[in-house]
mmCIF file of C-alpha atoms and ligand atoms in Angstrom:
data_model
loop_
_atom_site.group_PDB
_atom_site.id
_atom_site.type_symbol
_atom_site.label_atom_id
_atom_site.label_comp_id
_atom_site.label_asym_id
_atom_site.label_seq_id
_atom_site.Cartn_x
_atom_site.Cartn_y
_atom_site.Cartn_z
ATOM 1 C CA MET A 1 5.016 -11.344 -24.174
ATOM 2 C CA SER A 2 2.239 -12.420 -21.852
ATOM 3 C CA PHE A 3 3.212 -9.551 -19.550
ATOM 4 C CA GLU A 4 2.854 -6.939 -22.290
ATOM 5 C CA ARG A 5 -0.532 -8.285 -23.349
ATOM 6 C CA MET A 6 -1.801 -8.227 -19.752
ATOM 7 C CA TRP A 7 -0.424 -4.717 -19.226
ATOM 8 C CA ARG A 8 -2.327 -3.475 -22.280
ATOM 9 C CA ASP A 9 -5.532 -5.110 -20.982
ATOM 10 C CA LEU A 10 -5.146 -3.423 -17.589
ATOM 11 C CA ALA A 11 -4.269 0.048 -18.916
ATOM 12 C CA PRO A 12 -7.808 1.453 -19.381
ATOM 13 C CA VAL A 13 -9.348 0.069 -16.185
ATOM 14 C CA GLY A 14 -10.107 2.887 -13.739
ATOM 15 C CA ARG A 15 -8.014 5.414 -15.709
ATOM 16 C CA ASP A 16 -8.968 9.080 -15.391
ATOM 17 C CA ALA A 17 -8.989 10.671 -18.843
ATOM 18 C CA ARG A 18 -7.857 14.067 -17.558
ATOM 19 C CA SER A 19 -5.012 13.184 -15.207
ATOM 20 C CA GLY A 20 -4.026 9.843 -16.714
ATOM 21 C CA GLY A 21 -3.999 8.469 -13.152
ATOM 22 C CA TYR A 22 -5.998 5.587 -11.694
ATOM 23 C CA PHE A 23 -8.997 5.447 -9.371
ATOM 24 C CA ARG A 24 -9.195 1.782 -8.416
ATOM 25 C CA GLN A 25 -10.812 2.032 -5.006
ATOM 26 C CA PRO A 26 -11.881 -1.261 -3.443
ATOM 27 C CA TRP A 27 -15.421 -2.476 -4.062
ATOM 28 C CA THR A 28 -15.943 0.036 -6.871
ATOM 29 C CA THR A 29 -16.551 -0.943 -10.512
ATOM 30 C CA PRO A 30 -12.909 -0.659 -11.726
ATOM 31 C CA GLU A 31 -11.528 -2.698 -8.843
ATOM 32 C CA THR A 32 -14.241 -5.356 -9.188
ATOM 33 C CA GLU A 33 -13.406 -5.499 -12.898
ATOM 34 C CA LEU A 34 -9.726 -6.044 -12.035
ATOM 35 C CA ARG A 35 -10.574 -8.909 -9.704
ATOM 36 C CA ALA A 36 -12.679 -10.502 -12.476
ATOM 37 C CA TRP A 37 -9.733 -10.005 -14.845
ATOM 38 C CA PHE A 38 -7.452 -11.813 -12.393
ATOM 39 C CA ALA A 39 -9.925 -14.707 -12.096
ATOM 40 C CA GLU A 40 -10.025 -15.016 -15.898
ATOM 41 C CA GLU A 41 -6.234 -14.994 -16.212
ATOM 42 C CA CYS A 42 -6.018 -17.693 -13.541
ATOM 43 C CA ALA A 43 -8.677 -19.830 -15.235
ATOM 44 C CA ALA A 44 -6.813 -19.537 -18.544
ATOM 45 C CA ARG A 45 -3.737 -20.978 -16.792
ATOM 46 C CA GLY A 46 -5.612 -23.735 -14.985
ATOM 47 C CA LEU A 47 -4.888 -22.162 -11.589
ATOM 48 C CA GLU A 48 -7.378 -22.942 -8.860
ATOM 49 C CA LEU A 49 -8.897 -19.784 -7.377
ATOM 50 C CA GLU A 50 -9.803 -19.309 -3.709
ATOM 51 C CA THR A 51 -11.686 -16.162 -2.680
ATOM 52 C CA ASP A 52 -12.963 -14.930 0.667
ATOM 53 C CA GLY A 53 -15.980 -12.799 1.510
ATOM 54 C CA LEU A 54 -13.794 -9.721 1.479
ATOM 55 C CA GLY A 55 -12.472 -10.225 -2.062
ATOM 56 C CA ASN A 56 -8.961 -11.448 -1.245
ATOM 57 C CA GLN A 57 -7.959 -13.961 -3.917
ATOM 58 C CA VAL A 58 -5.308 -16.677 -4.025
ATOM 59 C CA ALA A 59 -4.797 -18.745 -7.196
ATOM 60 C CA TRP A 60 -2.971 -22.042 -6.790
ATOM 61 C CA TRP A 61 -0.676 -23.952 -9.086
ATOM 62 C CA ARG A 62 -1.107 -27.277 -7.319
ATOM 63 C CA SER A 63 2.149 -29.144 -7.583
ATOM 64 C CA GLY A 64 4.400 -31.085 -5.228
ATOM 65 C CA GLU A 65 3.715 -31.013 -1.531
ATOM 66 C CA GLY A 66 4.446 -29.114 1.668
ATOM 67 C CA ARG A 67 4.132 -25.452 2.450
ATOM 68 C CA ALA A 68 3.473 -23.237 -0.514
ATOM 69 C CA VAL A 69 5.460 -20.403 -2.013
ATOM 70 C CA LEU A 70 3.188 -17.371 -2.301
ATOM 71 C CA THR A 71 3.694 -14.377 -4.586
ATOM 72 C CA GLY A 72 1.387 -11.572 -5.761
ATOM 73 C CA SER A 73 0.429 -8.070 -4.648
ATOM 74 C CA HIS A 74 -2.680 -5.851 -4.904
ATOM 75 C CA LEU A 75 -4.877 -4.328 -7.625
ATOM 76 C CA ASP A 76 -6.345 -1.297 -5.827
ATOM 77 C CA SER A 77 -4.784 2.167 -6.135
ATOM 78 C CA VAL A 78 -4.546 5.366 -4.138
ATOM 79 C CA LEU A 79 -6.765 8.215 -5.411
ATOM 80 C CA ASP A 80 -5.355 9.249 -8.800
ATOM 81 C CA GLY A 81 -2.513 6.762 -8.434
ATOM 82 C CA GLY A 82 -0.046 5.244 -10.858
ATOM 83 C CA ALA A 83 -0.466 2.142 -12.985
ATOM 84 C CA TYR A 84 2.312 0.120 -11.364
ATOM 85 C CA ASP A 85 1.868 0.197 -7.585
ATOM 86 C CA GLY A 86 0.226 -3.192 -7.025
ATOM 87 C CA PRO A 87 -0.802 -4.447 -10.490
ATOM 88 C CA LEU A 88 2.856 -4.793 -11.534
ATOM 89 C CA GLY A 89 3.288 -7.501 -8.884
ATOM 90 C CA VAL A 90 0.124 -9.338 -9.959
ATOM 91 C CA ALA A 91 0.752 -9.264 -13.721
ATOM 92 C CA SER A 92 4.424 -10.179 -13.147
ATOM 93 C CA ALA A 93 3.374 -13.152 -11.017
ATOM 94 C CA LEU A 94 1.092 -14.466 -13.770
ATOM 95 C CA ALA A 95 3.819 -13.892 -16.386
ATOM 96 C CA ALA A 96 6.363 -15.622 -14.122
ATOM 97 C CA VAL A 97 4.105 -18.710 -14.009
ATOM 98 C CA ASP A 98 4.100 -18.690 -17.817
ATOM 99 C CA GLU A 99 7.877 -18.389 -17.840
ATOM 100 C CA LEU A 100 8.355 -21.215 -15.328
ATOM 101 C CA ARG A 101 6.139 -23.446 -17.462
ATOM 102 C CA GLU A 102 8.096 -22.514 -20.599
ATOM 103 C CA ARG A 103 11.269 -23.458 -18.710
ATOM 104 C CA GLY A 104 9.677 -26.832 -17.918
ATOM 105 C CA VAL A 105 9.786 -26.283 -14.150
ATOM 106 C CA THR A 106 7.732 -28.703 -12.051
ATOM 107 C CA PRO A 107 7.363 -27.090 -8.613
ATOM 108 C CA ALA A 108 8.263 -29.333 -5.683
ATOM 109 C CA ARG A 109 5.634 -27.461 -3.672
ATOM 110 C CA PRO A 110 2.494 -25.468 -4.464
ATOM 111 C CA LEU A 111 2.742 -21.931 -5.820
ATOM 112 C CA GLY A 112 0.077 -19.365 -4.980
ATOM 113 C CA ILE A 113 -0.595 -15.928 -6.447
ATOM 114 C CA GLY A 114 -2.334 -13.667 -3.940
ATOM 115 C CA VAL A 115 -4.294 -10.480 -4.554
ATOM 116 C CA PHE A 116 -5.077 -8.609 -1.341
ATOM 117 C CA VAL A 117 -7.870 -6.005 -1.264
ATOM 118 C CA GLU A 118 -7.648 -2.417 0.066
ATOM 119 C CA GLU A 119 -3.852 -2.465 0.324
ATOM 120 C CA GLU A 120 -3.742 1.325 0.059
ATOM 121 C CA GLY A 121 -6.440 1.948 2.633
ATOM 122 C CA SER A 122 -7.707 4.613 0.217
ATOM 123 C CA ARG A 123 -11.344 3.890 1.000
ATOM 124 C CA PHE A 124 -11.607 2.657 4.610
ATOM 125 C CA GLY A 125 -8.436 4.264 5.976
ATOM 126 C CA ARG A 126 -6.687 1.113 7.213
ATOM 127 C CA ALA A 127 -3.524 0.274 5.257
ATOM 128 C CA CYS A 128 -3.221 -3.346 4.038
ATOM 129 C CA LEU A 129 -6.711 -4.158 5.288
ATOM 130 C CA GLY A 130 -7.126 -7.316 3.176
ATOM 131 C CA SER A 131 -3.861 -8.909 4.232
ATOM 132 C CA ARG A 132 -4.373 -7.849 7.865
ATOM 133 C CA LEU A 133 -7.702 -9.686 7.864
ATOM 134 C CA ALA A 134 -6.231 -12.665 5.992
ATOM 135 C CA VAL A 135 -3.603 -13.250 8.704
ATOM 136 C CA GLY A 136 -5.862 -12.287 11.616
ATOM 137 C CA ALA A 137 -3.928 -9.102 12.472
ATOM 138 C CA THR A 138 -7.289 -7.260 12.389
ATOM 139 C CA THR A 139 -10.627 -8.811 13.336
ATOM 140 C CA TRP A 140 -13.699 -8.681 11.122
ATOM 141 C CA GLU A 141 -15.777 -7.514 14.101
ATOM 142 C CA GLU A 142 -13.668 -4.341 14.211
ATOM 143 C CA ALA A 143 -13.094 -3.936 10.474
ATOM 144 C CA ARG A 144 -16.762 -4.221 9.493
ATOM 145 C CA GLU A 145 -17.441 -0.937 11.347
ATOM 146 C CA LEU A 146 -14.841 1.066 9.355
ATOM 147 C CA ARG A 147 -16.508 3.760 7.249
ATOM 148 C CA ASP A 148 -15.548 5.401 3.968
ATOM 149 C CA ARG A 149 -15.860 9.135 3.189
ATOM 150 C CA ASP A 150 -19.569 8.739 2.416
ATOM 151 C CA GLY A 151 -20.276 6.949 5.681
ATOM 152 C CA VAL A 152 -20.650 3.518 4.043
ATOM 153 C CA ALA A 153 -19.534 0.733 6.400
ATOM 154 C CA LEU A 154 -17.139 -1.972 5.205
ATOM 155 C CA GLY A 155 -19.660 -4.524 6.458
ATOM 156 C CA ASP A 156 -22.164 -3.108 3.927
ATOM 157 C CA VAL A 157 -19.951 -3.668 0.871
ATOM 158 C CA ALA A 158 -18.105 -6.862 1.805
ATOM 159 C CA ASP A 159 -18.899 -10.079 3.576
ATOM 160 C CA GLY A 160 -15.883 -11.076 5.614
ATOM 161 C CA ALA A 161 -17.585 -13.973 7.337
ATOM 162 C CA ASP A 162 -15.272 -16.666 5.957
ATOM 163 C CA LEU A 163 -11.868 -15.151 6.483
ATOM 164 C CA ASP A 164 -9.952 -18.189 7.666
ATOM 165 C CA TRP A 165 -6.989 -18.284 5.253
ATOM 166 C CA ARG A 166 -4.564 -19.946 7.714
ATOM 167 C CA LEU A 167 -1.807 -18.441 5.561
ATOM 168 C CA ALA A 168 0.826 -18.751 8.274
ATOM 169 C CA GLU A 169 0.213 -22.534 8.337
ATOM 170 C CA ARG A 170 -0.062 -23.073 4.600
ATOM 171 C CA VAL A 171 2.605 -20.731 3.242
ATOM 172 C CA GLY A 172 6.344 -21.308 3.639
ATOM 173 C CA CYS A 173 7.373 -17.964 2.165
ATOM 174 C CA PHE A 174 5.974 -14.904 0.396
ATOM 175 C CA VAL A 175 7.668 -12.891 -2.357
ATOM 176 C CA GLU A 176 6.041 -9.642 -3.505
ATOM 177 C CA LEU A 177 7.311 -7.883 -6.605
ATOM 178 C CA HIS A 178 6.664 -4.120 -6.580
ATOM 179 C CA VAL A 179 7.621 -1.015 -8.499
ATOM 180 C CA GLU A 180 10.211 0.932 -6.520
ATOM 181 C CA GLN A 181 8.677 4.061 -5.033
ATOM 182 C CA GLY A 182 11.847 6.093 -4.704
ATOM 183 C CA ARG A 183 15.114 6.719 -6.527
ATOM 184 C CA ASP A 184 17.404 4.209 -4.872
ATOM 185 C CA LEU A 185 17.664 1.830 -7.847
ATOM 186 C CA VAL A 186 17.984 4.714 -10.331
ATOM 187 C CA ASP A 187 20.911 6.092 -8.333
ATOM 188 C CA ARG A 188 22.516 2.640 -8.226
ATOM 189 C CA ASN A 189 21.934 2.093 -11.939
ATOM 190 C CA ALA A 190 20.195 -1.223 -11.160
ATOM 191 C CA ALA A 191 16.959 -2.523 -12.696
ATOM 192 C CA ILE A 192 16.190 -4.915 -9.828
ATOM 193 C CA GLY A 193 16.585 -4.735 -6.052
ATOM 194 C CA VAL A 194 15.516 -6.661 -2.972
ATOM 195 C CA ALA A 195 13.997 -5.090 0.152
ATOM 196 C CA SER A 196 15.689 -5.266 3.534
ATOM 197 C CA GLY A 197 12.753 -3.874 5.504
ATOM 198 C CA ILE A 198 9.993 -1.302 5.859
ATOM 199 C CA TRP A 199 10.059 1.807 8.014
ATOM 200 C CA PRO A 200 7.426 1.954 10.760
ATOM 201 C CA HIS A 201 4.614 4.291 9.743
ATOM 202 C CA GLY A 202 1.129 5.412 10.644
ATOM 203 C CA ARG A 203 -1.934 7.494 9.849
ATOM 204 C CA TYR A 204 -3.289 9.856 12.490
ATOM 205 C CA ARG A 205 -6.539 11.838 12.338
ATOM 206 C CA PHE A 206 -6.274 15.396 13.663
ATOM 207 C CA ASP A 207 -9.698 16.828 14.617
ATOM 208 C CA VAL A 208 -9.631 20.538 15.363
ATOM 209 C CA THR A 209 -12.857 22.170 16.533
ATOM 210 C CA GLY A 210 -13.550 25.890 16.837
ATOM 211 C CA GLN A 211 -16.442 28.287 16.480
ATOM 212 C CA ALA A 212 -18.235 28.817 13.157
ATOM 213 C CA ASN A 213 -18.710 32.523 12.590
ATOM 214 C CA HIS A 214 -19.142 35.286 10.015
ATOM 215 C CA ALA A 215 -16.032 35.972 7.907
ATOM 216 C CA GLY A 216 -16.784 39.680 7.673
ATOM 217 C CA THR A 217 -18.236 40.727 11.006
ATOM 218 C CA THR A 218 -16.114 38.647 13.388
ATOM 219 C CA ARG A 219 -13.114 40.714 14.545
ATOM 220 C CA MET A 220 -9.822 38.895 13.993
ATOM 221 C CA GLU A 221 -9.115 38.840 17.741
ATOM 222 C CA ASP A 222 -12.526 37.282 18.499
ATOM 223 C CA ARG A 223 -12.095 34.172 16.335
ATOM 224 C CA GLU A 224 -11.719 30.543 17.323
ATOM 225 C CA ASP A 225 -10.492 29.382 13.948
ATOM 226 C CA PRO A 226 -9.519 25.695 13.579
ATOM 227 C CA MET A 227 -7.971 26.390 10.157
ATOM 228 C CA LEU A 228 -5.222 28.400 11.820
ATOM 229 C CA THR A 229 -4.488 25.586 14.253
ATOM 230 C CA PHE A 230 -4.334 23.130 11.370
ATOM 231 C CA ALA A 231 -2.155 25.413 9.213
ATOM 232 C CA MET A 232 0.416 25.843 11.969
ATOM 233 C CA THR A 233 0.322 22.106 12.746
ATOM 234 C CA ALA A 234 1.023 21.279 9.080
ATOM 235 C CA LEU A 235 4.018 23.638 9.050
ATOM 236 C CA ALA A 236 5.243 22.184 12.343
ATOM 237 C CA ALA A 237 4.929 18.615 10.991
ATOM 238 C CA ASN A 238 7.064 19.468 7.998
ATOM 239 C CA LYS A 239 9.681 21.260 10.097
ATOM 240 C CA GLN A 240 9.892 18.549 12.773
ATOM 241 C CA ALA A 241 10.231 15.789 10.154
ATOM 242 C CA ARG A 242 12.996 17.698 8.364
ATOM 243 C CA LEU A 243 14.851 18.381 11.605
ATOM 244 C CA ALA A 244 14.679 14.689 12.555
ATOM 245 C CA GLY A 245 15.471 13.346 9.062
ATOM 246 C CA GLN A 246 12.072 11.584 8.918
ATOM 247 C CA ARG A 247 8.804 11.982 6.926
ATOM 248 C CA ALA A 248 5.517 13.707 7.773
ATOM 249 C CA THR A 249 2.710 14.606 5.373
ATOM 250 C CA PHE A 250 -0.765 16.095 5.624
ATOM 251 C CA GLY A 251 -2.339 14.971 2.340
ATOM 252 C CA ARG A 252 -6.023 14.899 3.225
ATOM 253 C CA LEU A 253 -8.257 17.577 4.669
ATOM 254 C CA ASP A 254 -11.948 17.852 5.488
ATOM 255 C CA VAL A 255 -13.324 21.282 6.418
ATOM 256 C CA ALA A 256 -16.779 21.944 7.886
ATOM 257 C CA PRO A 257 -18.856 23.603 6.659
ATOM 258 C CA ASN A 258 -16.317 24.428 3.901
ATOM 259 C CA GLY A 259 -17.821 27.802 3.005
ATOM 260 C CA THR A 260 -15.837 30.760 1.700
ATOM 261 C CA ASN A 261 -17.497 33.408 3.869
ATOM 262 C CA ALA A 262 -17.460 31.637 7.235
ATOM 263 C CA VAL A 263 -14.849 30.809 9.838
ATOM 264 C CA PRO A 264 -14.955 26.995 9.873
ATOM 265 C CA SER A 265 -16.338 25.058 12.827
ATOM 266 C CA ARG A 266 -14.088 22.047 12.318
ATOM 267 C CA VAL A 267 -11.036 20.948 10.388
ATOM 268 C CA THR A 268 -10.110 17.284 10.164
ATOM 269 C CA ALA A 269 -6.728 16.470 8.677
ATOM 270 C CA TRP A 270 -4.830 13.210 8.312
ATOM 271 C CA LEU A 271 -1.138 12.974 9.127
ATOM 272 C CA ASP A 272 0.963 10.271 7.463
ATOM 273 C CA ALA A 273 4.208 9.859 9.400
ATOM 274 C CA ARG A 274 7.121 7.487 8.697
ATOM 275 C CA CYS A 275 10.411 7.087 10.531
ATOM 276 C CA ASP A 276 13.444 4.820 10.523
ATOM 277 C CA THR A 277 12.648 3.520 14.025
ATOM 278 C CA ALA A 278 9.479 3.014 16.082
ATOM 279 C CA GLU A 279 10.891 5.300 18.802
ATOM 280 C CA ALA A 280 11.501 8.082 16.283
ATOM 281 C CA LEU A 281 7.939 7.671 14.967
ATOM 282 C CA GLU A 282 6.459 7.957 18.431
ATOM 283 C CA GLU A 283 8.615 10.984 19.154
ATOM 284 C CA LEU A 284 7.752 12.729 15.888
ATOM 285 C CA VAL A 285 3.982 12.227 16.224
ATOM 286 C CA GLY A 286 4.205 13.242 19.882
ATOM 287 C CA GLU A 287 6.045 16.457 19.020
ATOM 288 C CA ILE A 288 3.607 17.387 16.231
ATOM 289 C CA THR A 289 0.696 16.711 18.605
ATOM 290 C CA ARG A 290 2.318 18.822 21.334
ATOM 291 C CA LEU A 291 2.898 21.771 19.004
ATOM 292 C CA GLY A 292 -0.642 21.502 17.569
ATOM 293 C CA THR A 293 -2.163 21.384 21.060
ATOM 294 C CA GLU A 294 -0.127 24.374 22.144
ATOM 295 C CA ARG A 295 -1.339 26.327 19.123
ATOM 296 C CA ALA A 296 -4.953 25.239 19.779
ATOM 297 C CA GLY A 297 -4.609 26.787 23.237
ATOM 298 C CA ARG A 298 -3.674 30.109 21.641
ATOM 299 C CA ASP A 299 -6.418 29.870 18.980
ATOM 300 C CA GLY A 300 -9.216 28.981 21.404
ATOM 301 C CA THR A 301 -9.730 25.703 19.534
ATOM 302 C CA ALA A 302 -9.469 22.063 20.628
ATOM 303 C CA LEU A 303 -7.335 19.353 19.046
ATOM 304 C CA THR A 304 -7.771 15.582 19.387
ATOM 305 C CA VAL A 305 -5.465 13.089 17.684
ATOM 306 C CA THR A 306 -6.547 9.519 16.842
ATOM 307 C CA ALA A 307 -4.258 6.816 15.415
ATOM 308 C CA GLU A 308 -6.189 5.159 12.567
ATOM 309 C CA SER A 309 -3.593 2.799 11.075
ATOM 310 C CA VAL A 310 -0.185 1.987 12.532
ATOM 311 C CA SER A 311 2.378 -0.417 11.067
ATOM 312 C CA GLY A 312 5.463 -1.440 13.023
ATOM 313 C CA THR A 313 9.034 -1.884 11.806
ATOM 314 C CA VAL A 314 9.453 -4.743 9.332
ATOM 315 C CA ASP A 315 12.766 -6.543 8.926
ATOM 316 C CA PHE A 316 12.418 -8.975 6.065
ATOM 317 C CA ASP A 317 14.064 -12.383 6.399
ATOM 318 C CA PRO A 318 17.758 -11.528 5.755
ATOM 319 C CA ASP A 319 18.678 -15.066 4.623
ATOM 320 C CA LEU A 320 15.828 -15.100 2.129
ATOM 321 C CA ALA A 321 16.822 -11.640 0.822
ATOM 322 C CA ARG A 322 20.460 -12.741 0.391
ATOM 323 C CA ARG A 323 19.382 -16.001 -1.237
ATOM 324 C CA LEU A 324 17.277 -14.177 -3.821
ATOM 325 C CA ALA A 325 19.769 -11.347 -4.393
ATOM 326 C CA ALA A 326 22.885 -13.506 -4.920
ATOM 327 C CA ASP A 327 24.459 -15.047 -8.007
ATOM 328 C CA HIS A 328 22.922 -13.233 -10.942
ATOM 329 C CA GLU A 329 24.386 -12.450 -14.312
ATOM 330 C CA GLY A 330 25.623 -8.882 -13.932
ATOM 331 C CA GLY A 331 26.116 -9.178 -10.174
ATOM 332 C CA ASP A 332 24.074 -9.372 -7.005
ATOM 333 C CA TRP A 333 20.893 -7.316 -6.726
ATOM 334 C CA PRO A 334 21.158 -4.463 -4.202
ATOM 335 C CA ILE A 335 19.311 -4.923 -0.891
ATOM 336 C CA ILE A 336 17.581 -1.673 0.097
ATOM 337 C CA PRO A 337 15.082 -0.410 2.700
ATOM 338 C CA THR A 338 11.804 1.353 1.909
ATOM 339 C CA ALA A 339 9.465 3.772 3.643
ATOM 340 C CA ALA A 340 6.443 2.480 1.695
ATOM 341 C CA GLY A 341 3.985 0.044 3.247
ATOM 342 C CA HIS A 342 3.159 -3.333 1.672
ATOM 343 C CA ASP A 343 1.120 -6.493 2.279
ATOM 344 C CA ALA A 344 4.545 -8.159 2.455
ATOM 345 C CA GLY A 345 5.075 -6.307 5.746
ATOM 346 C CA ILE A 346 1.865 -7.731 7.171
ATOM 347 C CA LEU A 347 2.688 -11.311 6.140
ATOM 348 C CA SER A 348 6.215 -10.913 7.492
ATOM 349 C CA ALA A 349 4.879 -9.667 10.845
ATOM 350 C CA ALA A 350 2.576 -12.713 10.892
ATOM 351 C CA GLY A 351 5.649 -14.954 10.906
ATOM 352 C CA ILE A 352 5.836 -15.846 7.210
ATOM 353 C CA PRO A 353 9.401 -15.555 5.825
ATOM 354 C CA THR A 354 8.973 -12.755 3.292
ATOM 355 C CA ALA A 355 10.954 -10.974 0.594
ATOM 356 C CA MET A 356 10.277 -8.148 -1.844
ATOM 357 C CA ILE A 357 11.679 -7.587 -5.306
ATOM 358 C CA PHE A 358 11.729 -3.976 -6.526
ATOM 359 C CA VAL A 359 11.667 -2.862 -10.158
ATOM 360 C CA ARG A 360 13.374 0.440 -11.000
ATOM 361 C CA ASN A 361 11.156 3.501 -11.355
ATOM 362 C CA PRO A 362 12.948 6.113 -13.512
ATOM 363 C CA THR A 363 10.931 9.058 -12.169
ATOM 364 C CA GLY A 364 11.215 7.948 -8.547
ATOM 365 C CA VAL A 365 7.616 9.249 -8.330
ATOM 366 C CA SER A 366 4.835 7.076 -6.911
ATOM 367 C CA HIS A 367 1.236 7.429 -5.668
ATOM 368 C CA SER A 368 0.866 9.734 -8.658
ATOM 369 C CA PRO A 369 0.033 9.448 -12.377
ATOM 370 C CA GLU A 370 3.765 10.021 -13.033
ATOM 371 C CA GLU A 371 4.736 6.678 -11.484
ATOM 372 C CA HIS A 372 6.563 4.683 -14.161
ATOM 373 C CA ALA A 373 8.662 1.667 -15.055
ATOM 374 C CA GLU A 374 10.176 0.999 -18.480
ATOM 375 C CA THR A 375 8.899 -2.123 -20.259
ATOM 376 C CA ALA A 376 12.428 -3.565 -20.380
ATOM 377 C CA ASP A 377 12.670 -3.238 -16.582
ATOM 378 C CA CYS A 378 9.197 -4.769 -16.115
ATOM 379 C CA LEU A 379 10.314 -7.748 -18.204
ATOM 380 C CA ALA A 380 13.538 -7.924 -16.157
ATOM 381 C CA GLY A 381 11.233 -8.007 -13.119
ATOM 382 C CA VAL A 382 9.276 -10.957 -14.531
ATOM 383 C CA HIS A 383 12.549 -12.868 -15.117
ATOM 384 C CA ALA A 384 13.772 -11.911 -11.639
ATOM 385 C CA LEU A 385 10.557 -13.158 -10.073
ATOM 386 C CA ALA A 386 10.617 -16.368 -12.153
ATOM 387 C CA ASP A 387 14.254 -16.975 -11.097
ATOM 388 C CA SER A 388 13.379 -16.340 -7.456
ATOM 389 C CA LEU A 389 10.337 -18.608 -7.520
ATOM 390 C CA GLU A 390 12.325 -21.336 -9.283
ATOM 391 C CA ARG A 391 14.915 -21.211 -6.483
ATOM 392 C CA LEU A 392 12.204 -21.374 -3.822
ATOM 393 C CA LEU A 393 10.120 -24.078 -5.504
ATOM 394 C CA ALA A 394 13.064 -26.446 -6.068
HETATM 395 C C1 GLV B 401 1.282 2.310 0.539
HETATM 396 O O1 GLV B 401 1.782 2.212 -0.560
HETATM 397 C C2 GLV B 401 1.827 3.199 1.511
HETATM 398 O O2 GLV B 401 3.059 3.185 1.688
HETATM 399 O O3 GLV B 401 1.083 3.975 2.087
HETATM 400 MN MN1 MN B 402 1.679 -1.230 -3.349
HETATM 401 MN MN1 MN B 403 0.928 2.281 -2.598
#
């Protein structure tokens, strides 16, 4: 019940009336409102809230002793994203605390609920920025210089001066519940799954420069058109990824000066690439870069490629995954890989034993207004998380 009430409260925050999707970019009004909502929910439960200058939050149920069990997720969204990616893990964590208390559980060690900012990297371009800073995988000196699309620096909207979470010392394990972002659980007819690992992935900025010129008077053979170089590179990325059985996407483009009657002077495009191994990722990005550079040579343009956010392979703790997946009414939960990035991957790479619980998504669609999970499956997720936490807190 508490889950459904919270889900109703969250529904209007940052929702676009036309698309039905969410714009919950970090340090904007909707996202700030969500963080205030989380603080209120924690206060209502008597959880003790810690916040850093960035906006990362961890709420503690102080109980027992020793290293804590941490759960939680994120509240920010991609541009025009779904309702579930992130907030499902936060609302489920709060509802799981309610359920544990109803069951009369007294944790033998502390339980924390974490909310990490800018998980999507939708504003400053670095995936899982909040958790990276919280574990020291990125330094504030570097991060403060990151700029959003309007040129605003991270250091101008957030104060990361007190970022010493020492999570790796304080936390014994992390469990993130998340909506599934593919069709694996649908195909297996299972409401709940556990993650085995995350594919390595990265974001690469492709800057193509050419010569701005008149769209009517410049003969076709005289052009140095960066749009052509980009267009061929996008086709090559798709083809190379399909040939290799991997993933490559150009989903963001910036054209200068972006006029209809001029050959552009510059095209900047962002490649998102994901592969089943780090070697395959390097090879795929290398091949796309090679083909783009070759085409630039023919177009009279110049291409430079800059890695903006790279995340290595994540293998979640297999014992922890098996421990959470085993012995449930109706059978063991399936253990499945994912090509989506998560704060769980960052905490795992920082040496914290980590697991993820996935909730079935009937559309298989994510990072889109069509992302969905049925209420019954969300409630199954709350029970699954409560069961998992109870095992870990014993
Ligand atoms: C985040 O959800 C990502 O996979 O990019
Ligand atoms: Mn997410
Ligand atoms: Mn996401």
